[in-house]
Short mmCIF file of C-alpha atoms in Angstrom, two decimals:
data_model
loop_
_atom_site.label_atom_id
_atom_site.label_comp_id
_atom_site.label_asym_id
_atom_site.label_seq_id
_atom_site.Cartn_x
_atom_site.Cartn_y
_atom_site.Cartn_z
CA MET S 69 81.81 78.22 129.40
CA THR S 70 83.82 81.31 128.46
CA GLU S 71 82.11 84.45 127.19
CA VAL S 72 84.14 86.56 124.73
CA THR S 73 83.19 90.16 123.87
CA ARG S 74 84.98 92.96 122.00
CA GLU S 75 84.70 96.74 121.98
CA ALA S 76 86.70 99.81 120.98
CA PHE S 77 89.10 101.01 123.67
CA GLY S 78 90.47 104.09 121.93
CA ARG S 79 92.34 105.33 118.90
CA LEU S 80 96.11 105.72 118.65
CA PRO S 81 97.37 109.21 117.80
CA ARG S 82 98.98 109.65 114.39
CA GLU S 83 102.49 109.75 115.85
CA GLU S 84 101.85 106.32 117.39
CA GLY S 85 100.69 104.81 114.10
CA ALA S 86 96.95 105.64 114.24
CA GLY S 87 94.42 102.80 114.23
CA THR S 88 91.69 101.69 116.60
CA VAL S 89 92.68 99.77 119.72
CA GLU S 90 90.15 97.11 120.67
CA LYS S 91 89.53 95.53 124.06
CA PHE S 92 88.58 91.86 124.32
CA THR S 93 86.95 90.56 127.49
CA LEU S 94 87.15 86.86 128.36
CA LYS S 95 84.84 85.87 131.22
CA SER S 96 84.37 82.60 133.09
CA ASP S 97 82.67 81.90 136.42
CA SER S 98 85.85 82.70 138.36
CA VAL S 99 88.02 84.95 136.16
CA LYS S 100 87.51 87.97 133.91
CA VAL S 101 90.41 89.22 131.81
CA GLU S 102 90.58 92.25 129.50
CA ILE S 103 93.16 92.23 126.69
CA LEU S 104 94.06 95.03 124.28
CA SER S 105 95.07 94.75 120.63
CA LEU S 106 97.87 97.22 121.46
CA GLY S 107 100.82 95.11 122.59
CA CYS S 108 98.51 92.16 123.44
CA ILE S 109 98.26 93.92 126.82
CA ILE S 110 96.45 92.32 129.77
CA ALA S 111 94.77 95.52 130.98
CA ALA S 112 92.70 93.96 133.77
CA LEU S 113 92.34 90.56 135.39
CA GLU S 114 89.67 90.00 138.00
CA THR S 115 89.66 86.86 140.10
CA LYS S 116 87.72 85.68 143.15
CA GLY S 117 88.93 85.66 146.72
CA ARG S 118 87.93 83.28 149.49
CA ASP S 119 84.81 85.36 150.15
CA GLY S 120 83.72 85.18 146.51
CA ALA S 121 84.48 88.87 145.86
CA PHE S 122 86.33 89.78 142.68
CA ALA S 123 89.42 92.00 142.62
CA ASP S 124 91.52 93.25 139.72
CA VAL S 125 94.99 91.80 140.38
CA VAL S 126 97.10 93.39 137.60
CA LEU S 127 98.57 96.89 137.36
CA GLY S 128 97.61 99.10 134.43
CA PHE S 129 95.65 102.15 133.28
CA ASP S 130 92.00 103.07 132.86
CA SER S 131 92.45 104.61 129.41
CA LEU S 132 94.53 104.18 126.27
CA GLU S 133 96.47 107.36 127.03
CA GLY S 134 98.30 105.65 129.90
CA TYR S 135 99.53 102.87 127.63
CA THR S 136 100.80 105.27 124.93
CA ARG S 137 103.03 107.04 127.45
CA LYS S 138 106.23 105.56 128.83
CA HIS S 139 105.49 102.77 131.31
CA PRO S 140 107.29 99.60 132.49
CA PHE S 141 105.64 97.17 130.04
CA PHE S 142 102.44 96.81 132.09
CA GLY S 143 100.64 93.66 130.92
CA ALA S 144 102.32 93.58 127.50
CA VAL S 145 103.83 90.91 125.29
CA VAL S 146 107.50 91.77 124.79
CA GLY S 147 109.80 90.70 121.95
CA ARG S 148 111.38 89.75 119.63
CA VAL S 149 113.59 88.83 122.57
CA ALA S 150 112.45 89.24 126.16
CA ASN S 151 115.01 90.32 128.73
CA ARG S 152 118.50 91.54 127.80
CA ILE S 153 120.99 91.04 124.99
CA ALA S 154 124.47 92.17 125.98
CA LYS S 155 125.55 95.36 124.19
CA GLY S 156 122.59 94.81 121.85
CA ARG S 157 124.86 92.75 119.65
CA PHE S 158 125.00 89.22 118.26
CA THR S 159 126.48 87.36 115.28
CA LEU S 160 124.64 84.89 113.02
CA ASP S 161 126.23 83.03 110.09
CA GLY S 162 129.18 85.40 110.15
CA GLN S 163 127.09 88.60 110.11
CA GLU S 164 126.97 90.94 113.10
CA TYR S 165 123.68 92.57 114.08
CA GLN S 166 123.37 95.70 116.23
CA LEU S 167 120.15 96.40 118.13
CA ALA S 168 118.94 99.55 119.86
CA LEU S 169 120.49 100.10 123.30
CA ASN S 170 117.55 100.95 125.55
CA ASN S 171 118.75 99.65 128.91
CA GLY S 172 122.15 101.08 129.72
CA PRO S 173 124.68 99.26 127.54
CA ASN S 174 122.17 96.53 126.60
CA SER S 175 119.06 95.92 124.52
CA LEU S 176 115.94 95.09 126.56
CA HIS S 177 112.58 93.51 125.61
CA GLY S 178 112.93 93.96 121.86
CA GLY S 179 114.43 97.43 121.69
CA ALA S 180 113.16 100.99 121.40
CA LYS S 181 109.84 99.97 119.83
CA GLY S 182 109.20 96.35 120.61
CA PHE S 183 106.10 94.21 120.31
CA ASP S 184 104.54 95.95 123.34
CA LYS S 185 104.17 99.26 121.44
CA VAL S 186 102.51 98.10 118.21
CA LEU S 187 98.95 97.35 117.11
CA TRP S 188 98.19 93.68 116.49
CA SER S 189 95.45 92.18 114.27
CA PRO S 190 92.86 90.36 116.41
CA GLU S 191 90.62 87.35 115.77
CA VAL S 192 88.08 85.87 118.18
CA VAL S 193 88.60 82.12 118.69
CA PRO S 194 86.72 79.63 120.89
CA SER S 195 87.12 80.74 124.53
CA GLY S 196 89.61 83.44 123.61
CA VAL S 197 91.32 85.78 121.18
CA ARG S 198 94.28 85.42 118.83
CA PHE S 199 96.53 88.32 117.80
CA PHE S 200 98.80 88.41 114.75
CA ARG S 201 101.49 90.68 113.41
CA LEU S 202 104.30 90.60 110.88
CA SER S 203 107.57 91.95 112.25
CA PRO S 204 109.43 92.98 109.08
CA ASP S 205 113.01 92.12 108.28
CA GLY S 206 115.27 94.64 110.01
CA GLU S 207 112.74 95.81 112.59
CA GLU S 208 114.75 96.98 115.63
CA GLY S 209 117.79 95.44 113.95
CA TYR S 210 116.55 91.83 113.91
CA PRO S 211 116.86 89.69 110.75
CA GLY S 212 113.98 88.06 108.88
CA ASP S 213 110.28 88.61 108.31
CA LEU S 214 108.76 87.18 111.49
CA GLN S 215 105.12 86.10 111.61
CA VAL S 216 103.86 86.04 115.19
CA TRP S 217 100.63 84.74 116.75
CA VAL S 218 99.72 85.24 120.42
CA THR S 219 96.58 83.44 121.64
CA TYR S 220 94.82 83.93 124.98
CA THR S 221 92.23 81.34 126.04
CA LEU S 222 90.33 81.12 129.32
CA HIS S 223 88.87 77.94 130.81
CA GLY S 224 87.49 78.31 134.33
CA GLY S 225 90.34 79.62 136.46
CA GLU S 226 93.05 78.87 133.89
CA LEU S 227 94.36 81.49 131.46
CA ALA S 228 96.60 80.05 128.73
CA ILE S 229 98.94 82.19 126.61
CA ASN S 230 100.32 80.51 123.50
CA TYR S 231 103.11 82.06 121.42
CA ARG S 232 103.85 80.89 117.86
CA ALA S 233 106.20 82.32 115.25
CA ARG S 234 107.81 81.58 111.88
CA SER S 235 110.69 83.42 110.27
CA SER S 236 112.07 83.85 106.74
CA ARG S 237 115.63 84.06 108.14
CA THR S 238 117.35 82.73 111.22
CA THR S 239 116.57 85.04 114.13
CA PRO S 240 116.65 84.93 117.94
CA ILE S 241 113.24 84.88 119.61
CA SER S 242 111.95 84.66 123.17
CA LEU S 243 108.44 85.94 123.91
CA THR S 244 106.77 86.55 127.26
CA ASN S 245 103.99 88.49 128.94
CA HIS S 246 105.00 91.26 131.37
CA ALA S 247 101.92 91.54 133.61
CA TYR S 248 102.45 92.96 137.11
CA PHE S 249 100.44 91.05 139.75
CA ASN S 250 99.25 91.89 143.25
CA LEU S 251 96.83 89.24 144.53
CA ALA S 252 95.53 91.63 147.19
CA GLY S 253 94.28 93.80 144.32
CA GLN S 254 95.98 96.41 142.15
CA GLY S 255 96.58 99.59 144.11
CA SER S 256 97.62 97.70 147.24
CA LYS S 257 100.76 99.27 148.66
CA ASP S 258 103.11 96.27 148.53
CA ILE S 259 103.46 92.51 148.15
CA TYR S 260 105.10 91.81 151.49
CA ASP S 261 102.08 89.77 152.61
CA HIS S 262 102.41 87.34 149.67
CA GLU S 263 103.91 83.87 149.96
CA ILE S 264 106.06 82.97 146.96
CA SER S 265 107.60 79.61 146.07
CA ILE S 266 109.70 78.95 142.97
CA GLU S 267 110.77 75.49 141.89
CA ALA S 268 113.96 75.47 139.86
CA ASP S 269 117.11 73.39 139.59
CA SER S 270 119.39 76.28 138.63
CA TYR S 271 119.70 80.05 138.45
CA LEU S 272 121.89 82.48 136.57
CA PRO S 273 124.19 84.91 138.39
CA VAL S 274 124.28 88.28 136.63
CA ASP S 275 126.73 91.17 136.34
CA ASP S 276 126.00 94.76 137.32
CA THR S 277 124.09 95.35 134.05
CA LYS S 278 121.95 92.23 134.68
CA ILE S 279 123.58 90.16 131.95
CA PRO S 280 124.16 86.52 132.99
CA THR S 281 127.75 85.54 133.59
CA ALA S 282 129.05 82.34 132.07
CA GLY S 283 128.20 80.26 135.15
CA ILE S 284 125.02 78.33 135.99
CA ARG S 285 124.37 77.85 139.69
CA ARG S 286 122.61 74.65 140.69
CA ILE S 287 120.04 74.68 143.47
CA ARG S 288 117.87 72.02 145.03
CA GLY S 289 114.09 71.86 145.11
CA TRP S 290 112.04 74.81 146.29
CA ARG S 291 113.46 78.29 146.61
CA SER S 292 111.09 79.97 149.03
CA PRO S 293 111.83 83.63 149.80
CA SER S 294 110.57 85.00 153.09
CA SER S 295 107.78 87.58 152.81
CA ARG S 296 109.50 89.91 155.29
CA PRO S 297 109.99 93.36 153.75
CA ARG S 298 113.74 93.50 154.20
CA ASN S 299 114.21 90.34 152.12
CA TRP S 300 112.48 91.81 149.07
CA GLU S 301 115.59 93.94 148.58
CA CYS S 302 117.74 90.87 147.95
CA GLY S 303 119.10 90.44 144.44
CA SER S 304 118.07 86.79 144.43
CA ILE S 305 114.41 87.77 144.78
CA SER S 306 114.44 89.49 141.39
CA GLY S 307 116.90 87.11 139.78
CA PHE S 308 116.54 84.79 136.83
CA TYR S 309 115.79 81.13 137.41
CA GLY S 310 116.53 78.61 134.66
CA SER S 311 115.24 75.09 134.05
CA VAL S 312 112.02 75.80 135.90
CA GLY S 313 109.80 73.07 137.25
CA LYS S 314 109.40 69.39 136.51
CA ASP S 315 108.45 67.86 133.19
CA VAL S 316 105.12 66.04 133.40
CA SER S 317 105.95 63.35 130.85
CA GLY S 318 109.67 63.16 131.53
CA LYS S 319 110.34 63.69 127.80
CA GLY S 320 111.58 67.29 128.03
CA GLY S 321 111.21 69.68 125.12
CA GLN S 322 107.79 71.29 124.76
CA GLU S 323 106.04 69.40 127.55
CA ARG S 324 104.16 71.31 130.21
CA ARG S 325 106.20 71.82 133.37
CA LEU S 326 104.81 71.90 136.88
CA LEU S 327 105.38 74.10 138.84
CA GLY S 328 107.29 77.20 137.82
CA LEU S 329 105.92 79.45 140.52
CA ARG S 330 103.25 79.48 143.21
CA ALA S 331 102.03 82.71 144.80
CA ARG S 332 99.44 83.07 147.54
CA HIS S 333 97.86 85.98 149.38
CA ALA S 334 96.71 84.52 152.69
CA ALA S 335 94.32 87.32 153.70
CA SER S 336 92.18 87.04 150.54
CA GLY S 337 92.92 83.38 149.82
CA ARG S 338 93.82 84.16 146.22
CA SER S 339 96.52 82.03 144.66
CA LEU S 340 98.35 81.79 141.35
CA GLU S 341 100.29 78.89 139.88
CA VAL S 342 102.42 79.08 136.74
CA HIS S 343 102.97 76.17 134.38
CA THR S 344 105.02 76.55 131.21
CA THR S 345 106.86 74.92 128.33
CA GLN S 346 109.54 77.61 128.55
CA PRO S 347 113.00 76.79 129.95
CA GLY S 348 113.18 79.74 132.34
CA LEU S 349 111.39 82.21 134.55
CA GLN S 350 112.26 85.80 135.39
CA PHE S 351 110.72 86.70 138.76
CA TYR S 352 110.73 90.46 139.31
CA THR S 353 109.35 92.36 142.29
CA GLY S 354 108.80 95.82 140.85
CA ASN S 355 112.10 97.18 142.17
CA ASN S 356 112.01 100.07 139.66
CA LEU S 357 108.48 101.24 140.45
CA ASP S 358 108.68 104.51 142.37
CA GLY S 359 105.11 105.72 142.89
CA SER S 360 105.27 108.30 140.08
CA LEU S 361 102.86 106.39 137.83
CA ARG S 362 99.15 106.73 138.51
CA GLY S 363 97.24 103.68 137.42
CA LYS S 364 93.68 102.41 137.53
CA GLY S 365 91.48 104.38 139.90
CA ALA S 366 94.34 106.91 140.27
CA ALA S 367 96.27 104.34 142.34
CA ALA S 368 99.98 105.00 142.89
CA TYR S 369 102.34 102.12 142.14
CA PRO S 370 105.32 102.31 144.53
CA LYS S 371 108.33 100.05 144.74
CA HIS S 372 107.45 96.41 145.45
CA SER S 373 103.73 96.94 144.82
CA ALA S 374 103.60 94.03 142.35
CA PHE S 375 105.53 91.06 141.01
CA CYS S 376 106.14 89.78 137.48
CA LEU S 377 106.61 86.18 136.42
CA GLU S 378 108.06 86.25 132.93
CA THR S 379 108.32 82.73 131.50
CA GLN S 380 110.96 82.89 128.77
CA SER S 381 114.26 81.60 127.46
CA TRP S 382 117.49 82.55 129.22
CA PRO S 383 118.78 86.14 128.85
CA ASP S 384 121.54 86.79 126.29
CA ALA S 385 121.26 83.18 125.11
CA VAL S 386 122.07 84.23 121.53
CA ASN S 387 125.59 85.07 122.76
CA LYS S 388 126.03 82.02 125.00
CA PRO S 389 126.14 78.72 123.07
CA HIS S 390 125.86 76.63 126.25
CA PHE S 391 122.45 78.21 127.11
CA PRO S 392 119.21 76.74 125.68
CA ALA S 393 118.98 77.80 122.03
CA THR S 394 116.79 80.78 121.08
CA LEU S 395 117.36 80.70 117.32
CA LEU S 396 114.36 80.19 115.05
CA ARG S 397 115.33 78.95 111.60
CA PRO S 398 113.32 79.03 108.35
CA GLY S 399 111.00 76.04 108.06
CA HIS S 400 110.73 75.66 111.84
CA GLU S 401 108.15 77.01 114.27
CA TYR S 402 108.51 78.67 117.65
CA ASP S 403 105.68 77.34 119.85
CA HIS S 404 105.46 77.87 123.62
CA THR S 405 102.61 78.07 126.12
CA THR S 406 102.29 79.44 129.64
CA TRP S 407 99.32 78.63 131.86
CA LEU S 408 98.22 80.87 134.75
CA LEU S 409 95.98 79.05 137.24
CA PHE S 410 93.98 81.23 139.64
CA GLY S 411 92.33 79.88 142.76
CA ALA S 412 91.02 80.80 146.19
CA ALA S 413 91.12 78.89 149.46
#
């Protein structure tokens, strides 16, 4: 049985659009998650360890003020297109579109003011909360009025995130959540004591601006990075893995895939598995954190103090016809789900 409560978390300043930000708490016997109507942000996620003690395992801030300042997408839903679009440019039906360049020469996570920075309309649903917003035609340079629904539901130790969207014009779309995890508890100094396994049959080499090259590199079975500190510096550890996991039904398409990623913190016994309908996974180890941000409980967040597991389509797919398609056309629906399974042993 999941308990769902809501309360005010703060009010946005006028320059940020005004409006009250609400916090929704979903609570089961083994997991408690707090989600904000600003950016659909996962602000806290408490899960049990082997000893039965709860710990908050996601990075974030104690107050709304932290989320209105510049931060690296802590806990937020990003879009219209997660990851990078090369030179912020693409062509549809003979028309070229130019997006904001907010990551060197490229557009990242939806542009200068993406889905992570706006207030969504919430609705309590059984065992969860659904958020809605209309992204108007031309927002951040993207075509079409885009209706978007993001739904979080909690059942026992499983948190599901469903993304749905419809558009009035053809538009690229790839949505994900950008939570930063540390299974030892947020505020822990690093993730070197975590065991990580990723199952994928291919990965995408990238150039020096992190745009995939034309090639797709095939790999076999499990890719299991060592937890030794020196290996966390490797480019492959924060690379993009395509075609994640194995399809349960063997039919492909929107079927749930097992197992995109498995993470385990041996000392506490906490574990996390990721299942998804998405075709790819970006695994990122907080390489750009530098300790300057003070988070919950005044904790510093240094380099490699958390990892992200962004289930999504492939980066720059709108410019690469041989990548899985990211175009949503009128009359069709974008519909993807990611499941996060928390355990302790």
